PDB file of C-alpha atoms in Angstrom:
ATOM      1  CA  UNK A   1       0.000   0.000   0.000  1.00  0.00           C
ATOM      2  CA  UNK A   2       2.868   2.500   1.047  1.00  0.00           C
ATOM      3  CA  UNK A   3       4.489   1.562  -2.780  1.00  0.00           C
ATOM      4  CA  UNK A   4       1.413   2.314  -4.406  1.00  0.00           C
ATOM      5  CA  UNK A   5       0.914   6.081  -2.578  1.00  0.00           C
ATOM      6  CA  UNK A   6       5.093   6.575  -3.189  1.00  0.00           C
ATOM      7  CA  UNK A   7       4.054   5.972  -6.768  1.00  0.00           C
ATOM      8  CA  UNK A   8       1.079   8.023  -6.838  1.00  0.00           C
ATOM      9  CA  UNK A   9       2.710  10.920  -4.727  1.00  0.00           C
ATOM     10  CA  UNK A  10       5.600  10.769  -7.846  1.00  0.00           C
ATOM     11  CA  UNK A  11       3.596  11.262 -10.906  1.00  0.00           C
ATOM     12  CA  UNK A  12       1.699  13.909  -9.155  1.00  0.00           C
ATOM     13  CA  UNK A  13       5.230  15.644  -8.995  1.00  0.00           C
ATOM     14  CA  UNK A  14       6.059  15.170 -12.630  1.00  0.00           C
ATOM     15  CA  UNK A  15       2.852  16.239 -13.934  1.00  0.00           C
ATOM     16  CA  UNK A  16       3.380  19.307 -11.643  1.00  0.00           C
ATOM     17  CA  UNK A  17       6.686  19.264 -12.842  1.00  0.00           C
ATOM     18  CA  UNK A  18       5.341  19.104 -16.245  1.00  0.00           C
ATOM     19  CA  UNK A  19       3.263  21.732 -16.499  1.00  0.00           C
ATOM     20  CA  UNK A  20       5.731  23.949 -15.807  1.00  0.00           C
ATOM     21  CA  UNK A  21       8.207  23.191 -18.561  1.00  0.00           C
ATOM     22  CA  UNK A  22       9.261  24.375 -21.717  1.00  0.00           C
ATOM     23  CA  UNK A  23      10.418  23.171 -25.282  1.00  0.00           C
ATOM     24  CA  UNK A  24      14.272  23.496 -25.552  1.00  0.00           C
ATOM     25  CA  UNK A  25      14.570  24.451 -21.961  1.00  0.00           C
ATOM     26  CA  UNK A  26      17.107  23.272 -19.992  1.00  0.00           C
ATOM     27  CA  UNK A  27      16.116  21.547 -16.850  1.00  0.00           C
ATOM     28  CA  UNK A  28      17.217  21.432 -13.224  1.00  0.00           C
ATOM     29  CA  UNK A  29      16.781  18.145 -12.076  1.00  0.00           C
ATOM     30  CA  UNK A  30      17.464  16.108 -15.124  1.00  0.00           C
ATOM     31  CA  UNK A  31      20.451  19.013 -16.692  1.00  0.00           C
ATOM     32  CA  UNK A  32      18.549  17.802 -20.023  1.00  0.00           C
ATOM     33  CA  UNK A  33      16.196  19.834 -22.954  1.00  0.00           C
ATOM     34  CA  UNK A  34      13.369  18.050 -24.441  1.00  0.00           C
ATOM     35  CA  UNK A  35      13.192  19.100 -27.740  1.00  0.00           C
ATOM     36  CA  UNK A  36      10.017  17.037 -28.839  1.00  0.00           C
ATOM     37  CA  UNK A  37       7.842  14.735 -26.936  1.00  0.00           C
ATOM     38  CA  UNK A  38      10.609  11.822 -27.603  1.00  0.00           C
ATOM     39  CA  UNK A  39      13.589  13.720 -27.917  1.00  0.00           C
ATOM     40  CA  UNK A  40      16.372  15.334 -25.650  1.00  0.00           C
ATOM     41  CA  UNK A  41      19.736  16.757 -25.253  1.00  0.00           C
ATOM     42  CA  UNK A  42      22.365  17.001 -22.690  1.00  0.00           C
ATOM     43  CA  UNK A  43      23.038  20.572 -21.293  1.00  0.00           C
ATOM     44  CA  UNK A  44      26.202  22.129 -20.298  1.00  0.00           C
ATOM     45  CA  UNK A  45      25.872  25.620 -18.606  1.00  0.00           C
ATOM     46  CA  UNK A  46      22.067  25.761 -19.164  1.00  0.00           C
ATOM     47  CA  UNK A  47      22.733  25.761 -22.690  1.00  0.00           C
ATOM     48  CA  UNK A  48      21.053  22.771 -24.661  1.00  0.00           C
ATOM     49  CA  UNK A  49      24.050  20.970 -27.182  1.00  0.00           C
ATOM     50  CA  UNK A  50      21.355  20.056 -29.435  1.00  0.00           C
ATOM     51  CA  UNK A  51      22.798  16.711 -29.606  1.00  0.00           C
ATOM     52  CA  UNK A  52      19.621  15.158 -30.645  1.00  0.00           C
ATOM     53  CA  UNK A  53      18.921  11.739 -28.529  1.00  0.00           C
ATOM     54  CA  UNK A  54      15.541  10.089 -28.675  1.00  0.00           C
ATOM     55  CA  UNK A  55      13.639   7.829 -25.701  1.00  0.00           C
ATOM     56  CA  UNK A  56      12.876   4.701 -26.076  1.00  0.00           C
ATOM     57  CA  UNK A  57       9.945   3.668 -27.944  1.00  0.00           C
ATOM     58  CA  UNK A  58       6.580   4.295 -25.593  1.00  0.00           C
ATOM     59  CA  UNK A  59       8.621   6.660 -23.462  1.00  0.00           C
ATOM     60  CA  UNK A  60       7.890  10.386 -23.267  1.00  0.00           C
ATOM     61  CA  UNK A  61      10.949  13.309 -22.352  1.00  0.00           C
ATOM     62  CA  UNK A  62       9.635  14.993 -19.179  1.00  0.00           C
ATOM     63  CA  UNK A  63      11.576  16.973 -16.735  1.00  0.00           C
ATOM     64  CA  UNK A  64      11.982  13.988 -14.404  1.00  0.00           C
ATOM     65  CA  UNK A  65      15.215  13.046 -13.026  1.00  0.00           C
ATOM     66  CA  UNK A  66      15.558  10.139 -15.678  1.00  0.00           C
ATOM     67  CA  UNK A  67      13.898  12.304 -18.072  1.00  0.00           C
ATOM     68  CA  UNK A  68      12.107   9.652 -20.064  1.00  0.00           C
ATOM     69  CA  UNK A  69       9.467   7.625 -18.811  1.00  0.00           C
ATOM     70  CA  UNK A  70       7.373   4.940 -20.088  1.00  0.00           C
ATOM     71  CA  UNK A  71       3.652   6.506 -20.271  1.00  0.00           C
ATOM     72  CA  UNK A  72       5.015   9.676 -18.754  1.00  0.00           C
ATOM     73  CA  UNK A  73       3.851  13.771 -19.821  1.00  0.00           C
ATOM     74  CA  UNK A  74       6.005  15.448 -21.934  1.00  0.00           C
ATOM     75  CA  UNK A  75       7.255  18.820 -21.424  1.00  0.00           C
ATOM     76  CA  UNK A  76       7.535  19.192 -24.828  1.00  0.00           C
ATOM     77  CA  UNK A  77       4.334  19.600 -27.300  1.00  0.00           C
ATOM     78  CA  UNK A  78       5.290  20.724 -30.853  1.00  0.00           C
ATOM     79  CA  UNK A  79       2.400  22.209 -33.089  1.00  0.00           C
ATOM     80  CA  UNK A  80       2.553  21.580 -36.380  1.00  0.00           C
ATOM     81  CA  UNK A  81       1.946  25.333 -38.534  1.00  0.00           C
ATOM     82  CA  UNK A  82       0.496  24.706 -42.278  1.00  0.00           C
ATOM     83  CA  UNK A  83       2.492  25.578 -44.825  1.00  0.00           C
ATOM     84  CA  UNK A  84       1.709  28.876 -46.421  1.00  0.00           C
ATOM     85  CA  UNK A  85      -0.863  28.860 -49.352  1.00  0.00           C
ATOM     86  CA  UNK A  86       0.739  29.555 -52.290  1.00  0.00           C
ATOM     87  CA  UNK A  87      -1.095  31.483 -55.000  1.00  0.00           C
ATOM     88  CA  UNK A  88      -0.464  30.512 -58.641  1.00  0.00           C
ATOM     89  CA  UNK A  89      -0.976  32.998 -61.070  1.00  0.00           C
ATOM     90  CA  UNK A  90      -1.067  32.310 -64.819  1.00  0.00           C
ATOM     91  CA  UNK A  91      -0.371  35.246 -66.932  1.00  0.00           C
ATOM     92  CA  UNK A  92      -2.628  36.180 -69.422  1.00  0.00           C
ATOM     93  CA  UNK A  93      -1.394  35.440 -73.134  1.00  0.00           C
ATOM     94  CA  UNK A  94       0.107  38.620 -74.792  1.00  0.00           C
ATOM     95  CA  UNK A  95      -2.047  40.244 -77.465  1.00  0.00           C
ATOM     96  CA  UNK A  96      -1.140  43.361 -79.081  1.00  0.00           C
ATOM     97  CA  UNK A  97      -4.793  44.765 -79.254  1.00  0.00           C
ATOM     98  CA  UNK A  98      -4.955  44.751 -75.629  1.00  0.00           C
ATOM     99  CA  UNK A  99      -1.690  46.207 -75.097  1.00  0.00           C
ATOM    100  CA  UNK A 100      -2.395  49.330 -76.943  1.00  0.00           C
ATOM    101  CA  UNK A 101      -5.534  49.885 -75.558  1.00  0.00           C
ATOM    102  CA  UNK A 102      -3.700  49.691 -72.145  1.00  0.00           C
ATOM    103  CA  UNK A 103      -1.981  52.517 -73.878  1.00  0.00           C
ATOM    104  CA  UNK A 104      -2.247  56.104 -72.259  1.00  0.00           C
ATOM    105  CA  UNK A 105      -0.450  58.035 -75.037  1.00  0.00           C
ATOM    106  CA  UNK A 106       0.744  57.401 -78.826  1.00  0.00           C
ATOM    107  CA  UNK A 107       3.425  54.764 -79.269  1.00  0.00           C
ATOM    108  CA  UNK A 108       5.824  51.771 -80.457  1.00  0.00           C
ATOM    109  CA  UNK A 109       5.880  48.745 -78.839  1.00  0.00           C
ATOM    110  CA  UNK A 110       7.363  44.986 -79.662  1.00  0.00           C
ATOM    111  CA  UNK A 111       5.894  42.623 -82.162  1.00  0.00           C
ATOM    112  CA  UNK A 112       6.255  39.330 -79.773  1.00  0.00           C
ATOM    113  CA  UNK A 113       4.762  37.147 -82.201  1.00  0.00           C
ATOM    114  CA  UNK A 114       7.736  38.363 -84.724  1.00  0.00           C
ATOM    115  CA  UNK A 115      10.800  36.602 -83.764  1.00  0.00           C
ATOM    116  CA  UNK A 116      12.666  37.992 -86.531  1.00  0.00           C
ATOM    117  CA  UNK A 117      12.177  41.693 -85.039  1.00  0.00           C
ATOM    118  CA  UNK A 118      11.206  43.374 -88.690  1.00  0.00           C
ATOM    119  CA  UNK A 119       7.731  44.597 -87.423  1.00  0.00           C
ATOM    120  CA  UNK A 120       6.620  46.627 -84.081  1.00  0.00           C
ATOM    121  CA  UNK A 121       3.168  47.162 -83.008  1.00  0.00           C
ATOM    122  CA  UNK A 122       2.041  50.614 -83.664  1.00  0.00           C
ATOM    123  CA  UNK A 123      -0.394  51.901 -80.948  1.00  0.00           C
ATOM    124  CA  UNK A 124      -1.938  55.615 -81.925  1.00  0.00           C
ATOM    125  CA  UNK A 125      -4.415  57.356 -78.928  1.00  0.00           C
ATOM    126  CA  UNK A 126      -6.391  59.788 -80.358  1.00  0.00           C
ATOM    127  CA  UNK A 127      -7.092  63.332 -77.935  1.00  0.00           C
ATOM    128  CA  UNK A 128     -10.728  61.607 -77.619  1.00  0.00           C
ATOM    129  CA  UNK A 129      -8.965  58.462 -76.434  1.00  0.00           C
ATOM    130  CA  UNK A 130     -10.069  56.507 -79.101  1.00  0.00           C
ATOM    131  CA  UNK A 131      -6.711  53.428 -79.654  1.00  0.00           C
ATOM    132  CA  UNK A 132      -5.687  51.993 -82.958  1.00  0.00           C
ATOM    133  CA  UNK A 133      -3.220  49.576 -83.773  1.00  0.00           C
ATOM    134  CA  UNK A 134      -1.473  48.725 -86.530  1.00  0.00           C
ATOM    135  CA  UNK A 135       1.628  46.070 -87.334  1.00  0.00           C
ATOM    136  CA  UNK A 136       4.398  48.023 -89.137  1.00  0.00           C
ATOM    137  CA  UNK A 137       7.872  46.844 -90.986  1.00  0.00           C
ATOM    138  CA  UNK A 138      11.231  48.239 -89.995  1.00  0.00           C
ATOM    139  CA  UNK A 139      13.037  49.163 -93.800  1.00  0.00           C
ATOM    140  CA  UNK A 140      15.192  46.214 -95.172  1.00  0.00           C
ATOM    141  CA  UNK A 141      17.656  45.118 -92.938  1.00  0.00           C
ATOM    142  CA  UNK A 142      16.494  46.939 -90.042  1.00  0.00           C
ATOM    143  CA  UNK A 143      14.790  45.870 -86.837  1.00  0.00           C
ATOM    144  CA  UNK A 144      12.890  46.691 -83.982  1.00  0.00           C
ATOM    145  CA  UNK A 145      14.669  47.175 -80.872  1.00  0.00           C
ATOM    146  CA  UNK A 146      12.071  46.979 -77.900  1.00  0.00           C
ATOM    147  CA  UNK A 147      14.302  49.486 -75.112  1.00  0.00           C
ATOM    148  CA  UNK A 148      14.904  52.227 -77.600  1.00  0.00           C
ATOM    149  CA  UNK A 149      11.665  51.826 -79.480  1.00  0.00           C
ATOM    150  CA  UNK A 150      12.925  52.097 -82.573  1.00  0.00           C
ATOM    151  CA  UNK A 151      13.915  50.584 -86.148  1.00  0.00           C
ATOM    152  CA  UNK A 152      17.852  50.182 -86.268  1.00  0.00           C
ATOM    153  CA  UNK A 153      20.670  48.795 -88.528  1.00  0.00           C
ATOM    154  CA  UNK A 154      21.633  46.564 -85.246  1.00  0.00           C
ATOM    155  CA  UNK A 155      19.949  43.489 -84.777  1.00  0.00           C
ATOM    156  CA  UNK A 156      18.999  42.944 -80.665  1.00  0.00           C
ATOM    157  CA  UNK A 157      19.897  39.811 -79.032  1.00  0.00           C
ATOM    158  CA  UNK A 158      17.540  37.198 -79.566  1.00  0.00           C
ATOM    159  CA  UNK A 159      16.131  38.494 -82.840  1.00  0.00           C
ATOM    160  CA  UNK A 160      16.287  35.348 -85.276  1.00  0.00           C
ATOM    161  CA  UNK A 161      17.005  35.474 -88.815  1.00  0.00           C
ATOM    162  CA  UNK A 162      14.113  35.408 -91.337  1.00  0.00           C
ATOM    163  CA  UNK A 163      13.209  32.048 -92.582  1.00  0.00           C
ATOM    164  CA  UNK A 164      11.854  32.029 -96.202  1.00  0.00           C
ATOM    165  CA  UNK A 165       8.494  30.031 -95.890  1.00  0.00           C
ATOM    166  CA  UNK A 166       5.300  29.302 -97.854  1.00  0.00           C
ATOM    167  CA  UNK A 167       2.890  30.188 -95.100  1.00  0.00           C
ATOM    168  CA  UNK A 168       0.556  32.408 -95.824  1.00  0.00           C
ATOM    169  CA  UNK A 169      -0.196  34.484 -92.725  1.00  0.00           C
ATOM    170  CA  UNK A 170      -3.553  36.759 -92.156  1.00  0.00           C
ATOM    171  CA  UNK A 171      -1.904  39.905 -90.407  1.00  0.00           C
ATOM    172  CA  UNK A 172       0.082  41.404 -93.422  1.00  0.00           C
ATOM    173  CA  UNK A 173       2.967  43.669 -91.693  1.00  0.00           C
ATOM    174  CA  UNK A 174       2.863  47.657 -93.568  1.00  0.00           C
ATOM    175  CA  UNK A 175       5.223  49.175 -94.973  1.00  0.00           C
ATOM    176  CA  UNK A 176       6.696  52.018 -93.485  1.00  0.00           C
ATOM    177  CA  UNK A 177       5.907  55.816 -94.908  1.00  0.00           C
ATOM    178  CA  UNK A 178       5.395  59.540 -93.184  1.00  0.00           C
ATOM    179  CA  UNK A 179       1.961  59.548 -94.431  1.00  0.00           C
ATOM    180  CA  UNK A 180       1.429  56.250 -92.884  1.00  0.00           C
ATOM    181  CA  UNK A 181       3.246  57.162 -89.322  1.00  0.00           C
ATOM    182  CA  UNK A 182       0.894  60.434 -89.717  1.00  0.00           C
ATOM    183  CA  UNK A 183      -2.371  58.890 -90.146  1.00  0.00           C
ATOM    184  CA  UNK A 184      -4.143  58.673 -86.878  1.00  0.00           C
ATOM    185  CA  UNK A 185      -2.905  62.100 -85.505  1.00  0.00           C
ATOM    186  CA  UNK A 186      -5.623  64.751 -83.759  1.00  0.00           C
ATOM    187  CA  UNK A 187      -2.849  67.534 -83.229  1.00  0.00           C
ATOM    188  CA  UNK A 188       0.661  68.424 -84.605  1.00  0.00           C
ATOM    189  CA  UNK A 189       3.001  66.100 -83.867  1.00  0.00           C
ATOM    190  CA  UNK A 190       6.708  64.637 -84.510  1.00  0.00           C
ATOM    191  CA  UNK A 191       7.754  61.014 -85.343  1.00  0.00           C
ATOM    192  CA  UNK A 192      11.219  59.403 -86.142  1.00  0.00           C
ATOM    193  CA  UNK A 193      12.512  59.364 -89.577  1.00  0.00           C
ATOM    194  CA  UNK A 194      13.258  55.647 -90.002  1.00  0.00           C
ATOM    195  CA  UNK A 195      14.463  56.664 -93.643  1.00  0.00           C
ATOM    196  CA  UNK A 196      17.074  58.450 -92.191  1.00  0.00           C
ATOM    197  CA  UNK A 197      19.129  56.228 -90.325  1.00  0.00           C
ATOM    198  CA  UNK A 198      21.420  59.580 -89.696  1.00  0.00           C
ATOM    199  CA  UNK A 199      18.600  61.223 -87.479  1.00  0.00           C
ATOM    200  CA  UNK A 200      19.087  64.431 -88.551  1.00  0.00           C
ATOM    201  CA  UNK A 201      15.789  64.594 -89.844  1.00  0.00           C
ATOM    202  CA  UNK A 202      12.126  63.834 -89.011  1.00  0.00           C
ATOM    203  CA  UNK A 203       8.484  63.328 -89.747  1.00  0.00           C
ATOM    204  CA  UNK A 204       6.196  66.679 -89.078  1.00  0.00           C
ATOM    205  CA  UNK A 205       2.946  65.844 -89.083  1.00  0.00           C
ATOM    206  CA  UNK A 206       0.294  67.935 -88.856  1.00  0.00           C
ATOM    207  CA  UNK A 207      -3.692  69.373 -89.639  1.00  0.00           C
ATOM    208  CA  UNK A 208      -4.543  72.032 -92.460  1.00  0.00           C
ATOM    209  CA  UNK A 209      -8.311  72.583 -92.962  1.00  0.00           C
ATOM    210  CA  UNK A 210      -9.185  69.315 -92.323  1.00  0.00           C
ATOM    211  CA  UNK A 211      -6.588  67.344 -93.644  1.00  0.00           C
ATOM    212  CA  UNK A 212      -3.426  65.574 -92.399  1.00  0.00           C
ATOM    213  CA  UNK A 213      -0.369  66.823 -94.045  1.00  0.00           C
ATOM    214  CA  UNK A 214       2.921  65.031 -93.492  1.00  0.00           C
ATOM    215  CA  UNK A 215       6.681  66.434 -94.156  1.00  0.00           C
ATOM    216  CA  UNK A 216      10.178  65.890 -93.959  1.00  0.00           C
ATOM    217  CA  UNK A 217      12.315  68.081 -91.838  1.00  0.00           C
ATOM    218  CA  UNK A 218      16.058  68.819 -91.130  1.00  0.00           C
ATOM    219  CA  UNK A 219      16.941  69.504 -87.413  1.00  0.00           C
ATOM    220  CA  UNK A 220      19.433  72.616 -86.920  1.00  0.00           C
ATOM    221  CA  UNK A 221      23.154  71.839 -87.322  1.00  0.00           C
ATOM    222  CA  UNK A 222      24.648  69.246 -85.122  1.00  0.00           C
ATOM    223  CA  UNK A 223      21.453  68.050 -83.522  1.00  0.00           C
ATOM    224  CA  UNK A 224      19.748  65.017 -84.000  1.00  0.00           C
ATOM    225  CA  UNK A 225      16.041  63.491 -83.309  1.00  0.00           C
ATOM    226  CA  UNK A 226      16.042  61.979 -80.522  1.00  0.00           C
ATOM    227  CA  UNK A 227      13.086  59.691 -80.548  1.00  0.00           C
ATOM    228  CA  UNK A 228      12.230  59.169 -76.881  1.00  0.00           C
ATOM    229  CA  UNK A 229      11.349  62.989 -76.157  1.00  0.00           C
ATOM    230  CA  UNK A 230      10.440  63.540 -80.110  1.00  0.00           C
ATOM    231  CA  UNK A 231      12.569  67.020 -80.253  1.00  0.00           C
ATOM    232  CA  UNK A 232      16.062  67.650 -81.872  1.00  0.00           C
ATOM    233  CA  UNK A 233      19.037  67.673 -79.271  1.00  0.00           C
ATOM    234  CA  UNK A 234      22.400  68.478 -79.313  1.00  0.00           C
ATOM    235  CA  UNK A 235      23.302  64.605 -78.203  1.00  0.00           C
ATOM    236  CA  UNK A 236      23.531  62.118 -81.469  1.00  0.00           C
ATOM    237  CA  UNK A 237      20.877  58.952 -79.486  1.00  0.00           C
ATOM    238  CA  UNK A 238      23.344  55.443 -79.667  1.00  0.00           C
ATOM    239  CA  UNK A 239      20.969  54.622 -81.805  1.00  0.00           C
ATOM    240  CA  UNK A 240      21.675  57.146 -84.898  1.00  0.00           C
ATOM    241  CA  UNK A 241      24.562  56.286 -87.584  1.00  0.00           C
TER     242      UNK A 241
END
């Protein structure tokens, strides 16, 4: 009888023992850490080594002096977290009618279902925010280079050579005049001269009673058209031959 209240009086210490423990805490009366509800290490100066040791099977780590125990409460509970939810998002296929109507202003963009880089999209936004779009063709031996946003002599990285091919396609690519580039303006304005590789000259388009007029003209001496601001500077654009 005295055995069985020794034993009873005992696991009413470890549970109180128990429920005052921690995960990776060192303990006093066993100098152990359980780091699970099976597994331990040895401390030295209240410092866990992290020497991983597990019980034996059916035994839990408490704070105990023999720190596992067959049956026994461990200190130790680890929570499992879910993993993060991950979002997938598919990206929408590119289309060149969207992209220009996505457009807030008048301008070039790249042909991505031209490998060979001899067309650009054309995007035009009228004053009453009306979008058009058009597929253009660089001149012969010229191509489209997407961060400059122009037709150039250079042909980009990744541009493939054209393949001569049977194929009939249904989008037939324009080819490229002032009175074309001028066609969908609402106001005076000024495009590049991709005639003039030289960019000493430009396209001036604008409106005379009614009608849309477009010329050739020469910047001042020693400036150049520099495409991105559309205005003749004193700097020749890397660009320009």
């Amino acid at each position: 009888f005295l055995i069985h209240i020794r034993v009873f009086v005992n696991k009413i210490k470890l549970l109180a023992h128990n429920a005052m423990a921690d995960c990776n805490k060192c303990q006093s009366e066993s100098n152990v850490a359980c780091h699970s509800e099976t597994t331990f290490s040895v401390c030295y100066d209240g410092v866990p080594s992290y020497k991983i040791l597990p019980c034996p099977e059916g035994f839990y780590c408490t704070d105990g002096f023999y720190t596992c125990y067959r049956g026994g409460s461990p200190v130790c509970y680890l929570t499992t977290t879910a993993p993060p939810s991950t979002t997938t998002t598919t990206e929408a296929p590119w289309n060149a009618e969207d992209l220009c109507d996505a457009a807030t202003k008048s301008t070039f963009f790249e042909n991505k279902d031209d490998p060979t880089c001899t067309t650009y999209i054309s995007c035009s936004v009228s004053n009453a925010g009306v979008h058009s779009m058009k597929v253009t063709s660089c001149k012969e031996n010229f191509y489209f280079d997407a961060s400059l946003k122009i037709c150039g002599p250079t042909k980009p990285d990744g541009c493939l050579e054209a393949e001569t091919t049977t194929t009939t396609t249904t989008t037939t690519a324009v080819p490229w005049t002032k009175e074309a580039t001028c066609a969908d303006i609402t106001t005076t304005t000024l495009f590049t001269n991709e005639d003039d590789p030289t960019c000493t000259t430009y396209v001036y388009c604008y409106i005379a009673s009614g009608t849309i007029k477009a010329l050739i003209k020469k910047c001042k001496a020693d400036q150049y058209f520099d495409s991105s601001v559309r205005v003749c500077v004193g700097t020749k654009p890397d660009y320009c031959t």
